[in-house]
mmCIF file of C-alpha atoms and ligand atoms in Angstrom:
data_model
loop_
_atom_site.group_PDB
_atom_site.id
_atom_site.type_symbol
_atom_site.label_atom_id
_atom_site.label_comp_id
_atom_site.label_asym_id
_atom_site.label_seq_id
_atom_site.Cartn_x
_atom_site.Cartn_y
_atom_site.Cartn_z
ATOM 1 C CA UNK A 1 73.156 83.924 142.861
ATOM 2 C CA UNK A 2 73.386 86.272 139.986
ATOM 3 C CA UNK A 3 72.621 89.805 141.124
ATOM 4 C CA UNK A 4 71.799 90.918 137.592
ATOM 5 C CA UNK A 5 68.984 88.481 136.976
ATOM 6 C CA UNK A 6 66.570 90.118 134.661
ATOM 7 C CA UNK A 7 63.561 88.346 133.333
ATOM 8 C CA UNK A 8 63.029 89.106 129.666
ATOM 9 C CA UNK A 9 59.473 88.606 128.452
ATOM 10 C CA UNK A 10 58.984 85.653 126.063
ATOM 11 C CA UNK A 11 62.212 84.040 127.234
ATOM 12 C CA UNK A 12 62.332 80.889 129.375
ATOM 13 C CA UNK A 13 63.261 81.390 133.011
ATOM 14 C CA UNK A 14 66.915 81.914 133.794
ATOM 15 C CA UNK A 15 67.553 78.897 135.957
ATOM 16 C CA UNK A 16 71.246 78.165 135.540
ATOM 17 C CA UNK A 17 74.583 79.923 135.917
ATOM 18 C CA UNK A 18 74.814 80.338 132.134
ATOM 19 C CA UNK A 19 71.345 81.713 131.479
ATOM 20 C CA UNK A 20 71.998 85.390 132.185
ATOM 21 C CA UNK A 21 75.130 85.689 130.090
ATOM 22 C CA UNK A 22 73.706 83.696 127.190
ATOM 23 C CA UNK A 23 70.681 86.001 127.184
ATOM 24 C CA UNK A 24 72.863 89.079 127.418
ATOM 25 C CA UNK A 25 74.962 87.889 124.485
ATOM 26 C CA UNK A 26 71.839 87.142 122.493
ATOM 27 C CA UNK A 27 70.365 90.565 123.266
ATOM 28 C CA UNK A 28 73.635 92.225 122.305
ATOM 29 C CA UNK A 29 73.576 90.491 118.906
ATOM 30 C CA UNK A 30 69.927 91.366 118.501
ATOM 31 C CA UNK A 31 70.481 95.040 119.340
ATOM 32 C CA UNK A 32 73.565 95.234 117.118
ATOM 33 C CA UNK A 33 71.721 93.687 114.192
ATOM 34 C CA UNK A 34 68.744 95.972 114.802
ATOM 35 C CA UNK A 35 70.962 99.055 114.940
ATOM 36 C CA UNK A 36 72.670 98.332 111.614
ATOM 37 C CA UNK A 37 69.431 97.290 109.950
ATOM 38 C CA UNK A 38 67.887 100.643 110.827
ATOM 39 C CA UNK A 39 71.085 102.565 109.962
ATOM 40 C CA UNK A 40 71.503 100.957 106.540
ATOM 41 C CA UNK A 41 67.788 101.129 105.763
ATOM 42 C CA UNK A 42 67.596 104.819 106.687
ATOM 43 C CA UNK A 43 70.776 105.654 104.746
ATOM 44 C CA UNK A 44 69.427 103.853 101.674
ATOM 45 C CA UNK A 45 66.183 105.804 101.757
ATOM 46 C CA UNK A 46 68.006 109.088 102.396
ATOM 47 C CA UNK A 47 70.450 108.610 99.495
ATOM 48 C CA UNK A 48 67.663 107.422 97.232
ATOM 49 C CA UNK A 49 65.951 110.742 97.697
ATOM 50 C CA UNK A 50 69.004 112.959 97.870
ATOM 51 C CA UNK A 51 70.704 111.598 94.761
ATOM 52 C CA UNK A 52 67.640 110.939 92.640
ATOM 53 C CA UNK A 53 67.937 111.754 88.952
ATOM 54 C CA UNK A 54 66.613 115.240 88.367
ATOM 55 C CA UNK A 55 66.741 115.532 84.572
ATOM 56 C CA UNK A 56 67.108 112.986 81.740
ATOM 57 C CA UNK A 57 70.383 114.577 80.601
ATOM 58 C CA UNK A 58 72.023 114.568 84.023
ATOM 59 C CA UNK A 59 75.484 112.927 84.188
ATOM 60 C CA UNK A 60 76.710 112.103 87.705
ATOM 61 C CA UNK A 61 80.082 113.230 88.996
ATOM 62 C CA UNK A 62 82.695 110.451 88.955
ATOM 63 C CA UNK A 63 84.030 109.422 92.407
ATOM 64 C CA UNK A 64 87.419 107.716 92.572
ATOM 65 C CA UNK A 65 87.214 106.457 96.163
ATOM 66 C CA UNK A 66 87.677 107.645 99.698
ATOM 67 C CA UNK A 67 90.454 105.982 101.667
ATOM 68 C CA UNK A 68 89.364 107.136 105.139
ATOM 69 C CA UNK A 69 85.824 105.956 104.551
ATOM 70 C CA UNK A 70 86.979 102.584 103.306
ATOM 71 C CA UNK A 71 89.288 102.080 106.261
ATOM 72 C CA UNK A 72 86.478 103.031 108.635
ATOM 73 C CA UNK A 73 83.972 100.593 107.190
ATOM 74 C CA UNK A 74 86.548 97.827 107.256
ATOM 75 C CA UNK A 75 88.047 98.375 110.701
ATOM 76 C CA UNK A 76 84.829 99.067 112.623
ATOM 77 C CA UNK A 77 83.022 95.874 111.518
ATOM 78 C CA UNK A 78 86.252 93.923 112.079
ATOM 79 C CA UNK A 79 86.507 95.126 115.673
ATOM 80 C CA UNK A 80 82.827 94.426 116.288
ATOM 81 C CA UNK A 81 82.979 90.931 114.842
ATOM 82 C CA UNK A 82 86.147 90.104 116.779
ATOM 83 C CA UNK A 83 84.385 91.231 119.963
ATOM 84 C CA UNK A 84 81.495 88.890 119.137
ATOM 85 C CA UNK A 85 83.966 86.091 118.441
ATOM 86 C CA UNK A 86 85.876 86.615 121.693
ATOM 87 C CA UNK A 87 82.758 86.772 123.836
ATOM 88 C CA UNK A 88 81.187 83.763 122.108
ATOM 89 C CA UNK A 89 84.395 81.740 122.359
ATOM 90 C CA UNK A 90 84.752 82.534 126.056
ATOM 91 C CA UNK A 91 81.169 81.449 126.730
ATOM 92 C CA UNK A 92 81.564 78.334 124.607
ATOM 93 C CA UNK A 93 84.765 77.409 126.397
ATOM 94 C CA UNK A 94 83.094 77.781 129.795
ATOM 95 C CA UNK A 95 80.087 75.719 128.777
ATOM 96 C CA UNK A 96 82.140 72.909 127.273
ATOM 97 C CA UNK A 97 84.723 72.652 130.046
ATOM 98 C CA UNK A 98 83.013 70.850 132.898
ATOM 99 C CA UNK A 99 84.509 71.453 136.355
ATOM 100 C CA UNK A 100 86.221 68.478 137.970
ATOM 101 C CA UNK A 101 84.277 68.706 141.219
ATOM 102 C CA UNK A 102 80.870 68.358 139.631
ATOM 103 C CA UNK A 103 78.158 65.896 140.529
ATOM 104 C CA UNK A 104 78.344 63.418 137.678
ATOM 105 C CA UNK A 105 75.129 62.066 136.198
ATOM 106 C CA UNK A 106 75.067 59.612 133.327
ATOM 107 C CA UNK A 107 72.478 60.137 130.586
ATOM 108 C CA UNK A 108 71.465 57.693 127.867
ATOM 109 C CA UNK A 109 69.262 58.761 124.981
ATOM 110 C CA UNK A 110 67.203 56.116 123.213
ATOM 111 C CA UNK A 111 64.275 56.300 120.832
ATOM 112 C CA UNK A 112 62.324 57.845 122.505
ATOM 113 C CA UNK A 113 63.254 58.391 126.099
ATOM 114 C CA UNK A 114 65.905 59.837 128.365
ATOM 115 C CA UNK A 115 67.447 57.701 131.062
ATOM 116 C CA UNK A 116 69.510 59.138 133.870
ATOM 117 C CA UNK A 117 71.630 57.464 136.485
ATOM 118 C CA UNK A 118 72.921 59.225 139.574
ATOM 119 C CA UNK A 119 76.352 58.478 141.104
ATOM 120 C CA UNK A 120 74.931 56.149 143.736
ATOM 121 C CA UNK A 121 72.871 54.168 141.259
ATOM 122 C CA UNK A 122 69.469 55.851 141.423
ATOM 123 C CA UNK A 123 67.791 55.795 138.047
ATOM 124 C CA UNK A 124 65.022 57.828 136.496
ATOM 125 C CA UNK A 125 63.384 58.095 133.115
ATOM 126 C CA UNK A 126 62.417 61.338 131.372
ATOM 127 C CA UNK A 127 63.161 63.235 134.558
ATOM 128 C CA UNK A 128 66.293 64.679 136.029
ATOM 129 C CA UNK A 129 66.485 65.692 139.668
ATOM 130 C CA UNK A 130 69.366 67.992 140.536
ATOM 131 C CA UNK A 131 70.339 69.910 143.675
ATOM 132 C CA UNK A 132 70.254 73.694 143.738
ATOM 133 C CA UNK A 133 73.607 75.467 143.608
ATOM 134 C CA UNK A 134 75.657 72.355 142.873
ATOM 135 C CA UNK A 135 77.715 71.990 139.726
ATOM 136 C CA UNK A 136 76.283 69.122 137.701
ATOM 137 C CA UNK A 137 78.062 67.373 134.856
ATOM 138 C CA UNK A 138 76.155 65.191 132.431
ATOM 139 C CA UNK A 139 78.038 62.456 130.602
ATOM 140 C CA UNK A 140 75.853 61.388 127.734
ATOM 141 C CA UNK A 141 75.606 58.815 125.003
ATOM 142 C CA UNK A 142 72.968 57.362 122.719
ATOM 143 C CA UNK A 143 71.919 53.766 122.097
ATOM 144 C CA UNK A 144 70.665 54.453 118.584
ATOM 145 C CA UNK A 145 70.587 57.746 116.683
ATOM 146 C CA UNK A 146 71.653 61.310 117.465
ATOM 147 C CA UNK A 147 69.539 63.064 120.052
ATOM 148 C CA UNK A 148 70.124 66.396 121.739
ATOM 149 C CA UNK A 149 69.676 67.159 125.429
ATOM 150 C CA UNK A 150 68.097 70.567 125.647
ATOM 151 C CA UNK A 151 67.095 72.419 128.815
ATOM 152 C CA UNK A 152 65.899 75.865 127.680
ATOM 153 C CA UNK A 153 65.777 77.303 131.192
ATOM 154 C CA UNK A 154 69.461 76.398 131.629
ATOM 155 C CA UNK A 155 70.374 77.564 128.084
ATOM 156 C CA UNK A 156 72.217 74.283 127.567
ATOM 157 C CA UNK A 157 71.862 72.054 124.530
ATOM 158 C CA UNK A 158 74.276 69.252 123.705
ATOM 159 C CA UNK A 159 74.083 66.547 121.078
ATOM 160 C CA UNK A 160 73.901 62.998 122.376
ATOM 161 C CA UNK A 161 75.717 60.848 119.868
ATOM 162 C CA UNK A 162 75.927 57.077 119.438
ATOM 163 C CA UNK A 163 79.477 55.809 119.701
ATOM 164 C CA UNK A 164 80.931 58.580 121.829
ATOM 165 C CA UNK A 165 80.523 60.500 125.044
ATOM 166 C CA UNK A 166 79.522 64.115 125.097
ATOM 167 C CA UNK A 167 79.341 66.245 128.209
ATOM 168 C CA UNK A 168 77.321 69.170 129.396
ATOM 169 C CA UNK A 169 77.371 70.996 132.691
ATOM 170 C CA UNK A 170 75.506 73.679 134.605
ATOM 171 C CA UNK A 171 74.774 74.976 138.086
ATOM 172 C CA UNK A 172 71.041 75.257 138.777
ATOM 173 C CA UNK A 173 70.320 78.579 140.491
ATOM 174 C CA UNK A 174 66.574 78.407 140.964
ATOM 175 C CA UNK A 175 64.332 75.664 142.300
ATOM 176 C CA UNK A 176 61.463 74.565 140.119
ATOM 177 C CA UNK A 177 60.424 72.262 137.333
ATOM 178 C CA UNK A 178 61.706 72.964 133.846
ATOM 179 C CA UNK A 179 61.249 71.555 130.378
ATOM 180 C CA UNK A 180 63.583 68.977 128.922
ATOM 181 C CA UNK A 181 63.467 68.501 125.160
ATOM 182 C CA UNK A 182 65.134 66.378 122.532
ATOM 183 C CA UNK A 183 66.383 68.969 120.060
ATOM 184 C CA UNK A 184 67.533 66.719 117.232
ATOM 185 C CA UNK A 185 65.020 65.060 114.941
ATOM 186 C CA UNK A 186 65.282 61.366 115.803
ATOM 187 C CA UNK A 187 62.261 59.608 114.342
ATOM 188 C CA UNK A 188 58.497 59.530 114.506
ATOM 189 C CA UNK A 189 58.192 60.223 118.209
ATOM 190 C CA UNK A 190 60.927 62.835 118.421
ATOM 191 C CA UNK A 191 58.424 65.421 119.579
ATOM 192 C CA UNK A 192 57.407 63.135 122.435
ATOM 193 C CA UNK A 193 60.962 62.710 123.686
ATOM 194 C CA UNK A 194 60.477 65.241 126.421
ATOM 195 C CA UNK A 195 60.764 65.343 130.149
ATOM 196 C CA UNK A 196 61.241 67.424 133.240
ATOM 197 C CA UNK A 197 64.233 68.785 135.063
ATOM 198 C CA UNK A 198 63.512 69.281 138.737
ATOM 199 C CA UNK A 199 65.790 71.557 140.729
ATOM 200 C CA UNK A 200 65.526 70.868 144.457
ATOM 201 C CA UNK A 201 67.016 72.295 147.626
ATOM 202 C CA UNK A 202 69.993 70.081 148.530
ATOM 203 C CA UNK A 203 68.277 68.454 151.564
ATOM 204 C CA UNK A 204 65.246 67.669 149.390
ATOM 205 C CA UNK A 205 67.530 66.188 146.758
ATOM 206 C CA UNK A 206 69.146 63.976 149.390
ATOM 207 C CA UNK A 207 65.694 62.908 150.588
ATOM 208 C CA UNK A 208 64.685 62.201 147.018
ATOM 209 C CA UNK A 209 67.795 60.069 146.498
ATOM 210 C CA UNK A 210 66.919 58.042 149.581
ATOM 211 C CA UNK A 211 63.391 57.439 148.329
ATOM 212 C CA UNK A 212 64.307 56.186 144.887
ATOM 213 C CA UNK A 213 64.805 52.444 144.904
ATOM 214 C CA UNK A 214 68.546 52.234 144.670
ATOM 215 C CA UNK A 215 70.183 50.040 142.108
ATOM 216 C CA UNK A 216 73.813 49.173 142.400
ATOM 217 C CA UNK A 217 75.967 52.205 141.726
ATOM 218 C CA UNK A 218 77.473 52.233 138.226
ATOM 219 C CA UNK A 219 80.889 51.394 139.680
ATOM 220 C CA UNK A 220 79.486 48.478 141.681
ATOM 221 C CA UNK A 221 77.591 47.128 138.699
ATOM 222 C CA UNK A 222 80.745 47.619 136.636
ATOM 223 C CA UNK A 223 82.749 45.595 139.158
ATOM 224 C CA UNK A 224 80.259 42.739 138.762
ATOM 225 C CA UNK A 225 80.383 42.954 134.989
ATOM 226 C CA UNK A 226 84.153 43.006 135.148
ATOM 227 C CA UNK A 227 83.996 39.570 136.744
ATOM 228 C CA UNK A 228 81.023 38.146 134.858
ATOM 229 C CA UNK A 229 82.524 39.118 131.486
ATOM 230 C CA UNK A 230 85.836 37.606 132.602
ATOM 231 C CA UNK A 231 87.779 40.863 132.200
ATOM 232 C CA UNK A 232 89.475 40.021 135.480
ATOM 233 C CA UNK A 233 91.000 36.869 133.987
ATOM 234 C CA UNK A 234 93.424 38.878 131.845
ATOM 235 C CA UNK A 235 93.567 42.312 133.466
ATOM 236 C CA UNK A 236 95.290 41.173 136.637
ATOM 237 C CA UNK A 237 96.513 43.595 139.253
ATOM 238 C CA UNK A 238 100.171 44.389 138.824
ATOM 239 C CA UNK A 239 100.217 43.753 135.088
ATOM 240 C CA UNK A 240 101.152 40.071 135.169
ATOM 241 C CA UNK A 241 98.142 39.050 133.052
ATOM 242 C CA UNK A 242 97.629 38.940 129.313
ATOM 243 C CA UNK A 243 96.179 42.452 129.450
ATOM 244 C CA UNK A 244 97.516 45.529 131.238
ATOM 245 C CA UNK A 245 96.555 46.191 134.836
ATOM 246 C CA UNK A 246 93.711 48.671 135.146
ATOM 247 C CA UNK A 247 94.610 49.643 138.688
ATOM 248 C CA UNK A 248 95.424 53.360 139.099
ATOM 249 C CA UNK A 249 95.119 53.788 135.366
ATOM 250 C CA UNK A 250 92.437 56.393 134.803
ATOM 251 C CA UNK A 251 93.712 59.856 133.868
ATOM 252 C CA UNK A 252 97.258 58.619 133.162
ATOM 253 C CA UNK A 253 99.135 58.554 129.870
ATOM 254 C CA UNK A 254 100.005 55.146 128.455
ATOM 255 C CA UNK A 255 102.425 54.204 125.703
ATOM 256 C CA UNK A 256 100.991 52.341 122.765
ATOM 257 C CA UNK A 257 102.451 49.573 120.645
ATOM 258 C CA UNK A 258 102.644 51.960 117.689
ATOM 259 C CA UNK A 259 104.820 54.372 119.657
ATOM 260 C CA UNK A 260 102.117 56.944 120.337
ATOM 261 C CA UNK A 261 100.857 57.985 123.750
ATOM 262 C CA UNK A 262 97.242 58.238 124.785
ATOM 263 C CA UNK A 263 95.566 59.679 127.857
ATOM 264 C CA UNK A 264 93.250 57.213 129.560
ATOM 265 C CA UNK A 265 89.844 58.839 129.580
ATOM 266 C CA UNK A 266 86.293 57.641 129.079
ATOM 267 C CA UNK A 267 86.568 57.753 125.307
ATOM 268 C CA UNK A 268 89.767 55.706 125.202
ATOM 269 C CA UNK A 269 88.404 53.090 127.600
ATOM 270 C CA UNK A 270 85.188 52.807 125.642
ATOM 271 C CA UNK A 271 87.088 52.367 122.391
ATOM 272 C CA UNK A 272 89.301 49.734 123.951
ATOM 273 C CA UNK A 273 86.267 47.730 125.087
ATOM 274 C CA UNK A 274 84.471 47.891 121.744
ATOM 275 C CA UNK A 275 87.460 47.960 119.402
ATOM 276 C CA UNK A 276 90.378 46.574 121.402
ATOM 277 C CA UNK A 277 92.788 46.507 118.465
ATOM 278 C CA UNK A 278 92.576 50.245 117.837
ATOM 279 C CA UNK A 279 95.132 51.385 120.420
ATOM 280 C CA UNK A 280 97.027 48.453 121.903
ATOM 281 C CA UNK A 281 99.198 49.197 124.925
ATOM 282 C CA UNK A 282 102.920 48.685 124.339
ATOM 283 C CA UNK A 283 104.125 45.293 125.492
ATOM 284 C CA UNK A 284 100.800 43.498 125.026
ATOM 285 C CA UNK A 285 99.427 41.424 122.173
ATOM 286 C CA UNK A 286 96.321 42.437 120.279
ATOM 287 C CA UNK A 287 94.291 39.454 121.456
ATOM 288 C CA UNK A 288 91.391 40.899 123.407
ATOM 289 C CA UNK A 289 87.976 40.065 121.906
ATOM 290 C CA UNK A 290 85.628 42.894 121.097
ATOM 291 C CA UNK A 291 82.568 43.502 123.227
ATOM 292 C CA UNK A 292 80.779 45.314 120.422
ATOM 293 C CA UNK A 293 77.152 44.193 120.451
ATOM 294 C CA UNK A 294 77.642 42.196 123.627
ATOM 295 C CA UNK A 295 77.195 45.064 126.033
ATOM 296 C CA UNK A 296 74.809 47.985 126.086
ATOM 297 C CA UNK A 297 76.162 51.525 126.251
ATOM 298 C CA UNK A 298 75.117 51.623 129.888
ATOM 299 C CA UNK A 299 77.086 48.481 130.655
ATOM 300 C CA UNK A 300 80.159 49.886 128.924
ATOM 301 C CA UNK A 301 79.751 53.043 131.006
ATOM 302 C CA UNK A 302 79.503 50.948 134.176
ATOM 303 C CA UNK A 303 82.776 49.183 133.445
ATOM 304 C CA UNK A 304 84.366 52.578 132.832
ATOM 305 C CA UNK A 305 82.997 53.854 136.146
ATOM 306 C CA UNK A 306 84.496 50.800 137.808
ATOM 307 C CA UNK A 307 87.883 51.444 136.197
ATOM 308 C CA UNK A 308 87.655 55.062 137.337
ATOM 309 C CA UNK A 309 86.824 53.938 140.852
ATOM 310 C CA UNK A 310 90.039 51.902 141.051
ATOM 311 C CA UNK A 311 91.984 54.803 139.563
ATOM 312 C CA UNK A 312 93.907 57.529 141.326
ATOM 313 C CA UNK A 313 91.219 60.156 140.887
ATOM 314 C CA UNK A 314 88.460 59.199 143.266
ATOM 315 C CA UNK A 315 84.993 60.440 142.315
ATOM 316 C CA UNK A 316 84.043 63.150 144.784
ATOM 317 C CA UNK A 317 80.493 61.957 145.369
ATOM 318 C CA UNK A 318 82.073 58.715 146.506
ATOM 319 C CA UNK A 319 80.070 55.980 144.829
ATOM 320 C CA UNK A 320 82.320 53.229 146.156
ATOM 321 C CA UNK A 321 85.773 53.172 147.572
ATOM 322 C CA UNK A 322 86.265 49.437 147.273
ATOM 323 C CA UNK A 323 83.888 48.262 144.580
ATOM 324 C CA UNK A 324 85.295 44.757 144.680
ATOM 325 C CA UNK A 325 83.986 44.256 148.175
ATOM 326 C CA UNK A 326 80.770 46.179 147.645
ATOM 327 C CA UNK A 327 77.341 45.007 146.680
ATOM 328 C CA UNK A 328 76.881 41.273 147.060
ATOM 329 C CA UNK A 329 73.633 41.968 145.188
ATOM 330 C CA UNK A 330 71.215 39.259 144.078
ATOM 331 C CA UNK A 331 72.615 37.322 141.125
ATOM 332 C CA UNK A 332 73.470 39.059 137.883
ATOM 333 C CA UNK A 333 69.903 39.387 136.705
ATOM 334 C CA UNK A 334 69.226 42.695 135.111
ATOM 335 C CA UNK A 335 72.702 44.122 135.495
ATOM 336 C CA UNK A 336 72.786 47.125 133.250
ATOM 337 C CA UNK A 337 69.117 47.129 132.526
ATOM 338 C CA UNK A 338 67.151 50.208 133.497
ATOM 339 C CA UNK A 339 64.845 49.907 136.438
ATOM 340 C CA UNK A 340 61.221 49.570 135.343
ATOM 341 C CA UNK A 341 59.731 53.018 134.814
ATOM 342 C CA UNK A 342 57.320 52.819 137.739
ATOM 343 C CA UNK A 343 60.180 52.091 140.127
ATOM 344 C CA UNK A 344 61.865 55.307 139.130
ATOM 345 C CA UNK A 345 58.876 57.457 139.971
ATOM 346 C CA UNK A 346 60.050 59.747 142.743
ATOM 347 C CA UNK A 347 58.076 61.477 145.407
ATOM 348 C CA UNK A 348 56.814 64.854 144.260
ATOM 349 C CA UNK A 349 59.464 67.483 144.857
ATOM 350 C CA UNK A 350 58.779 70.308 147.198
ATOM 351 C CA UNK A 351 57.778 73.634 145.712
ATOM 352 C CA UNK A 352 57.096 72.316 142.239
ATOM 353 C CA UNK A 353 56.479 75.334 140.090
ATOM 354 C CA UNK A 354 54.232 75.269 137.125
ATOM 355 C CA UNK A 355 55.291 77.392 134.273
HETATM 356 CU CU1 CUA B 1 65.548 62.156 120.415
HETATM 357 CU CU2 CUA B 1 64.703 63.810 118.930
#
């Protein structure tokens, strides 16, 4: 917990690891701006009076310049602005570098709702349940236009963009219920694209997870899609197929047909599913069909989760260790579709705070 937690009036609660420092930075800028506003204003008034014209024939003394003064008013603002830059850059870097051991939750924005899927497949709409004190990483995309995932109490706001993944992370430090807003104008019901973030004690979060009707985990659903979309016909284990093997691939560097190298991450995998010709792996023909328009963003994300699950870096929350053998699951109906909203309604969290 942060020992320096101070609650500033008119500010949202400080409910994440970032909140205190963001507020401190903001207050510093505010105080600095206030100080110079007063200083310049007072100096202007003082000089106005002191150097006022006293007679119509008065001719002012010519001043050629003052080197020390000019150096001072160049160097001091430079040092101050570099301090602001360094502090801001450090904070930005922290906020946009998610830790690798975080609990990974997948978010999809859509006019006009927020969908979330937890590592084991639990889904919810316009709500996000997270455990207290655990690092949480959000991997986000949009099905239509740009949205922005904004949790004022966490001081985090990240654009959610169609066609790419953006990430956000935080550690909740205070249980309670907090506002979730869409902070990017996205159409007529933008203002209604709101929700709740519920921070729970870890045992309560586990209990909540057990109570939500569990869908297949993203990796399990991805394994099914991998078969139903016939990906497995070409991407054979061992690389003997028409496409490269996807076994142990995630996080590695691969050589491309054009001589370049690319690191296999979510963005590369997504591009290769939707635009397979963009970065063809060396030694393979460009003959994979595109899945653009044939799969939803969530389904693409599921396939990626599956590929990650058969990669060397095993997800810490352990969705599935052997997705191929997991989840016999009833037919393919509704793979990749969100659970109906009423099914995602969780039990009321303990200690819900009204704000
Ligand atoms: Cu979504 Cu504004």
